[in-house]
mmCIF file with all atom_site columns, C-alpha atoms in Angstrom:
data_model
loop_
_atom_site.group_PDB
_atom_site.id
_atom_site.type_symbol
_atom_site.label_atom_id
_atom_site.label_alt_id
_atom_site.label_comp_id
_atom_site.label_asym_id
_atom_site.label_entity_id
_atom_site.label_seq_id
_atom_site.pdbx_PDB_ins_code
_atom_site.Cartn_x
_atom_site.Cartn_y
_atom_site.Cartn_z
_atom_site.occupancy
_atom_site.B_iso_or_equiv
_atom_site.pdbx_formal_charge
_atom_site.auth_seq_id
_atom_site.auth_comp_id
_atom_site.auth_asym_id
_atom_site.auth_atom_id
_atom_site.pdbx_PDB_model_num
ATOM 1   C CA . MET U 1 1   ? 46.689  118.716 140.706 1.00 0.00 ? 696 MET U CA 1
ATOM 2   C CA . ARG U 1 2   ? 46.560  118.977 136.932 1.00 0.00 ? 697 ARG U CA 1
ATOM 3   C CA . ARG U 1 3   ? 49.473  121.339 136.906 1.00 0.00 ? 698 ARG U CA 1
ATOM 4   C CA . ARG U 1 4   ? 51.562  118.954 139.031 1.00 0.00 ? 699 ARG U CA 1
ATOM 5   C CA . ALA U 1 5   ? 50.782  116.034 136.650 1.00 0.00 ? 700 ALA U CA 1
ATOM 6   C CA . PHE U 1 6   ? 51.659  118.217 133.647 1.00 0.00 ? 701 PHE U CA 1
ATOM 7   C CA . LEU U 1 7   ? 55.003  119.227 135.231 1.00 0.00 ? 702 LEU U CA 1
ATOM 8   C CA . GLY U 1 8   ? 55.734  115.580 136.146 1.00 0.00 ? 703 GLY U CA 1
ATOM 9   C CA . LEU U 1 9   ? 54.996  114.445 132.589 1.00 0.00 ? 704 LEU U CA 1
ATOM 10  C CA . GLY U 1 10  ? 57.131  117.275 131.174 1.00 0.00 ? 705 GLY U CA 1
ATOM 11  C CA . GLY U 1 11  ? 60.024  116.379 133.487 1.00 0.00 ? 706 GLY U CA 1
ATOM 12  C CA . TRP U 1 12  ? 59.746  112.727 132.523 1.00 0.00 ? 707 TRP U CA 1
ATOM 13  C CA . LEU U 1 13  ? 59.750  113.584 128.789 1.00 0.00 ? 708 LEU U CA 1
ATOM 14  C CA . ALA U 1 14  ? 62.774  115.871 129.216 1.00 0.00 ? 709 ALA U CA 1
ATOM 15  C CA . ALA U 1 15  ? 64.653  113.101 131.052 1.00 0.00 ? 710 ALA U CA 1
ATOM 16  C CA . ALA U 1 16  ? 63.694  110.581 128.331 1.00 0.00 ? 711 ALA U CA 1
ATOM 17  C CA . VAL U 1 17  ? 64.884  112.907 125.561 1.00 0.00 ? 712 VAL U CA 1
ATOM 18  C CA . LEU U 1 18  ? 68.158  113.641 127.396 1.00 0.00 ? 713 LEU U CA 1
ATOM 19  C CA . THR U 1 19  ? 68.750  109.919 128.059 1.00 0.00 ? 714 THR U CA 1
ATOM 20  C CA . THR U 1 20  ? 68.055  109.032 124.403 1.00 0.00 ? 715 THR U CA 1
ATOM 21  C CA . ALA U 1 21  ? 70.388  111.763 123.131 1.00 0.00 ? 716 ALA U CA 1
ATOM 22  C CA . THR U 1 22  ? 73.156  110.691 125.530 1.00 0.00 ? 717 THR U CA 1
ATOM 23  C CA . GLY U 1 23  ? 72.717  107.027 124.548 1.00 0.00 ? 718 GLY U CA 1
ATOM 24  C CA . THR U 1 24  ? 72.829  107.862 120.828 1.00 0.00 ? 719 THR U CA 1
ATOM 25  C CA . TRP U 1 25  ? 75.994  109.922 121.312 1.00 0.00 ? 720 TRP U CA 1
ATOM 26  C CA . ALA U 1 26  ? 77.638  107.104 123.329 1.00 0.00 ? 721 ALA U CA 1
ATOM 27  C CA . VAL U 1 27  ? 76.788  104.499 120.673 1.00 0.00 ? 722 VAL U CA 1
ATOM 28  C CA . SER U 1 28  ? 78.261  106.756 117.954 1.00 0.00 ? 723 SER U CA 1
ATOM 29  C CA . LEU U 1 29  ? 81.566  106.729 119.869 1.00 0.00 ? 724 LEU U CA 1
ATOM 30  C CA . ILE U 1 30  ? 81.794  102.930 119.664 1.00 0.00 ? 725 ILE U CA 1
ATOM 31  C CA . GLY U 1 31  ? 82.980  103.229 116.058 1.00 0.00 ? 726 GLY U CA 1
ATOM 32  C CA . THR U 1 32  ? 85.741  105.629 117.091 1.00 0.00 ? 727 THR U CA 1
ATOM 33  C CA . ASP U 1 33  ? 88.865  104.749 119.054 1.00 0.00 ? 728 ASP U CA 1
ATOM 34  C CA . ILE U 1 34  ? 90.351  106.914 121.799 1.00 0.00 ? 729 ILE U CA 1
ATOM 35  C CA . THR U 1 35  ? 92.328  109.018 119.285 1.00 0.00 ? 730 THR U CA 1
ATOM 36  C CA . GLY U 1 36  ? 89.147  109.974 117.447 1.00 0.00 ? 731 GLY U CA 1
ATOM 37  C CA . GLN U 1 37  ? 89.883  107.814 114.400 1.00 0.00 ? 732 GLN U CA 1
ATOM 38  C CA . VAL U 1 38  ? 87.081  105.703 113.015 1.00 0.00 ? 733 VAL U CA 1
ATOM 39  C CA . VAL U 1 39  ? 87.603  101.985 113.625 1.00 0.00 ? 734 VAL U CA 1
ATOM 40  C CA . ARG U 1 40  ? 85.990  99.363  111.411 1.00 0.00 ? 735 ARG U CA 1
ATOM 41  C CA . SER U 1 41  ? 86.418  95.670  110.725 1.00 0.00 ? 736 SER U CA 1
ATOM 42  C CA . MET U 1 42  ? 88.429  94.619  107.686 1.00 0.00 ? 737 MET U CA 1
ATOM 43  C CA . THR U 1 43  ? 86.877  92.474  104.989 1.00 0.00 ? 738 THR U CA 1
ATOM 44  C CA . LEU U 1 44  ? 88.429  89.110  104.150 1.00 0.00 ? 739 LEU U CA 1
ATOM 45  C CA . GLU U 1 45  ? 89.785  90.588  100.906 1.00 0.00 ? 740 GLU U CA 1
ATOM 46  C CA . GLU U 1 46  ? 91.444  93.472  102.808 1.00 0.00 ? 741 GLU U CA 1
ATOM 47  C CA . VAL U 1 47  ? 93.040  91.040  105.272 1.00 0.00 ? 742 VAL U CA 1
ATOM 48  C CA . GLU U 1 48  ? 94.401  88.851  102.456 1.00 0.00 ? 743 GLU U CA 1
ATOM 49  C CA . ARG U 1 49  ? 95.746  91.903  100.603 1.00 0.00 ? 744 ARG U CA 1
ATOM 50  C CA . ALA U 1 50  ? 97.443  93.171  103.784 1.00 0.00 ? 745 ALA U CA 1
ATOM 51  C CA . LEU U 1 51  ? 99.023  89.780  104.449 1.00 0.00 ? 746 LEU U CA 1
ATOM 52  C CA . ILE U 1 52  ? 100.337 89.522  100.897 1.00 0.00 ? 747 ILE U CA 1
ATOM 53  C CA . THR U 1 53  ? 101.866 93.008  100.883 1.00 0.00 ? 748 THR U CA 1
ATOM 54  C CA . THR U 1 54  ? 103.329 92.827  104.381 1.00 0.00 ? 749 THR U CA 1
ATOM 55  C CA . SER U 1 55  ? 106.825 91.459  104.583 1.00 0.00 ? 750 SER U CA 1
ATOM 56  C CA . ALA U 1 56  ? 106.885 88.769  107.222 1.00 0.00 ? 751 ALA U CA 1
ATOM 57  C CA . GLY U 1 57  ? 109.815 88.450  109.575 1.00 0.00 ? 752 GLY U CA 1
ATOM 58  C CA . PRO U 1 58  ? 111.649 85.166  109.978 1.00 0.00 ? 753 PRO U CA 1
ATOM 59  C CA . ALA U 1 59  ? 109.647 82.320  111.446 1.00 0.00 ? 754 ALA U CA 1
ATOM 60  C CA . VAL U 1 60  ? 112.630 81.518  113.658 1.00 0.00 ? 755 VAL U CA 1
ATOM 61  C CA . ALA U 1 61  ? 115.122 84.121  114.781 1.00 0.00 ? 756 ALA U CA 1
ATOM 62  C CA . PRO U 1 62  ? 118.397 83.808  112.923 1.00 0.00 ? 757 PRO U CA 1
ATOM 63  C CA . PRO U 1 63  ? 121.389 82.904  115.036 1.00 0.00 ? 758 PRO U CA 1
ATOM 64  C CA . ALA U 1 64  ? 123.599 85.684  116.361 1.00 0.00 ? 759 ALA U CA 1
ATOM 65  C CA . SER U 1 65  ? 126.584 83.608  115.317 1.00 0.00 ? 760 SER U CA 1
ATOM 66  C CA . ALA U 1 66  ? 127.302 80.206  113.889 1.00 0.00 ? 761 ALA U CA 1
ATOM 67  C CA . GLY U 1 67  ? 126.962 78.846  117.420 1.00 0.00 ? 762 GLY U CA 1
ATOM 68  C CA . PRO U 1 68  ? 127.721 75.178  117.820 1.00 0.00 ? 763 PRO U CA 1
ATOM 69  C CA . TYR U 1 69  ? 127.218 74.460  114.110 1.00 0.00 ? 764 TYR U CA 1
ATOM 70  C CA . ALA U 1 70  ? 130.166 73.588  111.937 1.00 0.00 ? 765 ALA U CA 1
ATOM 71  C CA . GLU U 1 71  ? 128.880 75.563  108.913 1.00 0.00 ? 766 GLU U CA 1
ATOM 72  C CA . THR U 1 72  ? 125.976 77.900  108.155 1.00 0.00 ? 767 THR U CA 1
ATOM 73  C CA . GLY U 1 73  ? 124.664 79.309  104.899 1.00 0.00 ? 768 GLY U CA 1
ATOM 74  C CA . ASN U 1 74  ? 122.238 82.056  103.874 1.00 0.00 ? 769 ASN U CA 1
ATOM 75  C CA . PHE U 1 75  ? 120.223 81.707  100.666 1.00 0.00 ? 770 PHE U CA 1
ATOM 76  C CA . SER U 1 76  ? 117.961 84.360  99.110  1.00 0.00 ? 771 SER U CA 1
ATOM 77  C CA . TYR U 1 77  ? 115.530 83.893  96.244  1.00 0.00 ? 772 TYR U CA 1
ATOM 78  C CA . ALA U 1 78  ? 112.608 85.816  94.742  1.00 0.00 ? 773 ALA U CA 1
ATOM 79  C CA . GLU U 1 79  ? 110.246 83.678  96.859  1.00 0.00 ? 774 GLU U CA 1
ATOM 80  C CA . GLY U 1 80  ? 112.047 84.156  100.183 1.00 0.00 ? 775 GLY U CA 1
ATOM 81  C CA . SER U 1 81  ? 115.221 83.541  102.118 1.00 0.00 ? 776 SER U CA 1
ATOM 82  C CA . VAL U 1 82  ? 116.515 80.760  104.356 1.00 0.00 ? 777 VAL U CA 1
ATOM 83  C CA . THR U 1 83  ? 119.394 80.193  106.740 1.00 0.00 ? 778 THR U CA 1
ATOM 84  C CA . ALA U 1 84  ? 120.606 76.649  107.309 1.00 0.00 ? 779 ALA U CA 1
ATOM 85  C CA . ALA U 1 85  ? 123.368 74.939  109.253 1.00 0.00 ? 780 ALA U CA 1
ATOM 86  C CA . CYS U 1 86  ? 125.273 71.696  108.919 1.00 0.00 ? 781 CYS U CA 1
ATOM 87  C CA . ASP U 1 87  ? 126.625 69.621  111.759 1.00 0.00 ? 782 ASP U CA 1
ATOM 88  C CA . ALA U 1 88  ? 127.816 66.017  111.604 1.00 0.00 ? 783 ALA U CA 1
ATOM 89  C CA . GLY U 1 89  ? 126.288 65.611  108.131 1.00 0.00 ? 784 GLY U CA 1
ATOM 90  C CA . GLN U 1 90  ? 122.834 66.738  109.262 1.00 0.00 ? 785 GLN U CA 1
ATOM 91  C CA . ALA U 1 91  ? 121.072 69.836  107.951 1.00 0.00 ? 786 ALA U CA 1
ATOM 92  C CA . LEU U 1 92  ? 119.048 72.153  110.184 1.00 0.00 ? 787 LEU U CA 1
ATOM 93  C CA . LEU U 1 93  ? 116.832 74.987  108.975 1.00 0.00 ? 788 LEU U CA 1
ATOM 94  C CA . LEU U 1 94  ? 117.615 77.915  111.311 1.00 0.00 ? 789 LEU U CA 1
ATOM 95  C CA . SER U 1 95  ? 115.322 80.582  109.833 1.00 0.00 ? 790 SER U CA 1
ATOM 96  C CA . TRP U 1 96  ? 113.073 81.302  106.888 1.00 0.00 ? 791 TRP U CA 1
ATOM 97  C CA . SER U 1 97  ? 111.315 84.420  105.663 1.00 0.00 ? 792 SER U CA 1
ATOM 98  C CA . PRO U 1 98  ? 108.891 84.626  102.731 1.00 0.00 ? 793 PRO U CA 1
ATOM 99  C CA . ALA U 1 99  ? 109.220 87.478  100.253 1.00 0.00 ? 794 ALA U CA 1
ATOM 100 C CA . PRO U 1 100 ? 106.340 89.970  99.951  1.00 0.00 ? 795 PRO U CA 1
ATOM 101 C CA . GLY U 1 101 ? 103.409 88.219  98.281  1.00 0.00 ? 796 GLY U CA 1
ATOM 102 C CA . TYR U 1 102 ? 104.466 84.792  99.586  1.00 0.00 ? 797 TYR U CA 1
ATOM 103 C CA . GLY U 1 103 ? 103.607 82.756  102.639 1.00 0.00 ? 798 GLY U CA 1
ATOM 104 C CA . VAL U 1 104 ? 105.068 79.615  104.186 1.00 0.00 ? 799 VAL U CA 1
ATOM 105 C CA . ASP U 1 105 ? 103.203 76.433  103.279 1.00 0.00 ? 800 ASP U CA 1
ATOM 106 C CA . GLU U 1 106 ? 105.380 73.679  104.774 1.00 0.00 ? 801 GLU U CA 1
ATOM 107 C CA . VAL U 1 107 ? 108.537 73.480  106.868 1.00 0.00 ? 802 VAL U CA 1
ATOM 108 C CA . GLU U 1 108 ? 110.744 70.468  107.555 1.00 0.00 ? 803 GLU U CA 1
ATOM 109 C CA . ARG U 1 109 ? 113.216 71.962  109.982 1.00 0.00 ? 804 ARG U CA 1
ATOM 110 C CA . GLY U 1 110 ? 115.425 68.977  110.813 1.00 0.00 ? 805 GLY U CA 1
ATOM 111 C CA . PRO U 1 111 ? 118.011 68.054  111.822 1.00 0.00 ? 806 PRO U CA 1
ATOM 112 C CA . ALA U 1 112 ? 117.887 65.561  108.992 1.00 0.00 ? 807 ALA U CA 1
ATOM 113 C CA . ALA U 1 113 ? 119.782 64.583  105.867 1.00 0.00 ? 808 ALA U CA 1
ATOM 114 C CA . ALA U 1 114 ? 117.552 67.062  103.977 1.00 0.00 ? 809 ALA U CA 1
ATOM 115 C CA . VAL U 1 115 ? 115.414 69.946  105.268 1.00 0.00 ? 810 VAL U CA 1
ATOM 116 C CA . SER U 1 116 ? 113.010 72.139  103.325 1.00 0.00 ? 811 SER U CA 1
ATOM 117 C CA . VAL U 1 117 ? 110.595 75.037  103.278 1.00 0.00 ? 812 VAL U CA 1
ATOM 118 C CA . VAL U 1 118 ? 107.827 75.676  100.757 1.00 0.00 ? 813 VAL U CA 1
ATOM 119 C CA . PHE U 1 119 ? 106.989 79.286  99.896  1.00 0.00 ? 814 PHE U CA 1
ATOM 120 C CA . GLU U 1 120 ? 103.573 79.851  98.326  1.00 0.00 ? 815 GLU U CA 1
ATOM 121 C CA . SER U 1 121 ? 101.879 82.733  96.519  1.00 0.00 ? 816 SER U CA 1
ATOM 122 C CA . ASP U 1 122 ? 98.461  82.854  94.865  1.00 0.00 ? 817 ASP U CA 1
ATOM 123 C CA . ASP U 1 123 ? 99.777  81.245  91.689  1.00 0.00 ? 818 ASP U CA 1
ATOM 124 C CA . ARG U 1 124 ? 103.059 79.606  92.621  1.00 0.00 ? 819 ARG U CA 1
ATOM 125 C CA . LYS U 1 125 ? 104.654 77.189  95.076  1.00 0.00 ? 820 LYS U CA 1
ATOM 126 C CA . THR U 1 126 ? 108.408 76.840  95.402  1.00 0.00 ? 821 THR U CA 1
ATOM 127 C CA . ALA U 1 127 ? 110.264 74.307  97.553  1.00 0.00 ? 822 ALA U CA 1
ATOM 128 C CA . ILE U 1 128 ? 113.762 75.054  98.806  1.00 0.00 ? 823 ILE U CA 1
ATOM 129 C CA . SER U 1 129 ? 115.596 71.938  99.977  1.00 0.00 ? 824 SER U CA 1
ATOM 130 C CA . LEU U 1 130 ? 118.860 72.083  101.890 1.00 0.00 ? 825 LEU U CA 1
ATOM 131 C CA . THR U 1 131 ? 121.431 69.341  102.373 1.00 0.00 ? 826 THR U CA 1
ATOM 132 C CA . CYS U 1 132 ? 125.013 69.104  103.579 1.00 0.00 ? 827 CYS U CA 1
ATOM 133 C CA . PRO U 1 133 ? 126.872 67.206  100.825 1.00 0.00 ? 828 PRO U CA 1
ATOM 134 C CA . SER U 1 134 ? 130.355 68.374  101.840 1.00 0.00 ? 829 SER U CA 1
ATOM 135 C CA . GLY U 1 135 ? 129.668 69.653  105.339 1.00 0.00 ? 830 GLY U CA 1
ATOM 136 C CA . LYS U 1 136 ? 128.395 73.005  104.015 1.00 0.00 ? 831 LYS U CA 1
ATOM 137 C CA . PRO U 1 137 ? 124.748 73.887  103.336 1.00 0.00 ? 832 PRO U CA 1
ATOM 138 C CA . ALA U 1 138 ? 123.687 73.514  99.706  1.00 0.00 ? 833 ALA U CA 1
ATOM 139 C CA . ALA U 1 139 ? 120.266 74.560  98.398  1.00 0.00 ? 834 ALA U CA 1
ATOM 140 C CA . THR U 1 140 ? 118.086 73.177  95.627  1.00 0.00 ? 835 THR U CA 1
ATOM 141 C CA . VAL U 1 141 ? 115.055 75.134  94.391  1.00 0.00 ? 836 VAL U CA 1
ATOM 142 C CA . ARG U 1 142 ? 112.131 73.593  92.526  1.00 0.00 ? 837 ARG U CA 1
ATOM 143 C CA . SER U 1 143 ? 108.597 74.592  91.578  1.00 0.00 ? 838 SER U CA 1
ATOM 144 C CA . VAL U 1 144 ? 105.933 72.471  93.237  1.00 0.00 ? 839 VAL U CA 1
ATOM 145 C CA . THR U 1 145 ? 102.971 71.364  91.125  1.00 0.00 ? 840 THR U CA 1
ATOM 146 C CA . GLU U 1 146 ? 99.704  69.703  92.161  1.00 0.00 ? 841 GLU U CA 1
ATOM 147 C CA . HIS U 1 147 ? 101.176 66.375  90.966  1.00 0.00 ? 842 HIS U CA 1
ATOM 148 C CA . ASP U 1 148 ? 104.176 66.750  93.324  1.00 0.00 ? 843 ASP U CA 1
ATOM 149 C CA . GLU U 1 149 ? 101.848 67.079  96.331  1.00 0.00 ? 844 GLU U CA 1
ATOM 150 C CA . ASP U 1 150 ? 100.052 63.756  95.767  1.00 0.00 ? 845 ASP U CA 1
#
C-alpha cells in the first residue's frame, strides 16, 4: 500500500512539473510572433517619433485627371503639398500631404471662396490658403501663431 501511494505521489509530482514547464514555455512564446521575432509594445515617445519620421500619404487621393474642374494646381512647400481645383470661382482642396515631421492640424476643404490646410510640427504651424482669383488656383502661405488661433 505504501509503495502504491509513493508511486501515485511521484506520478502526480512528475505531471505537475511537466505541466509547469509546458506552461512556462507557452507563456514565453507570447512575447514572440509566429516568425520568431520578439514583439513588444511601443512607448508613447517611440510612437510619436515614428509618426514624425514617417511620410504620410495624401489625406484624399489626388485626381487621376482634372476631371470636371476647370483648373487644378499643385503646390509644394517645406511643410507639405496640396492640390486644389477651381470651378465657377470656387476653390476645392483635392489632396494634401504633410512633409516628414509635420502633421495636419486643420482642413477646410470647400468648395468655398477660400480653402485651407494647416500643417503642424512640434515647433511650427503653417497655413496654406487657396483661392481662385482668376479661375486658377493661387496659394498663400503664412505662419500661424497662438494669437492667430484665438
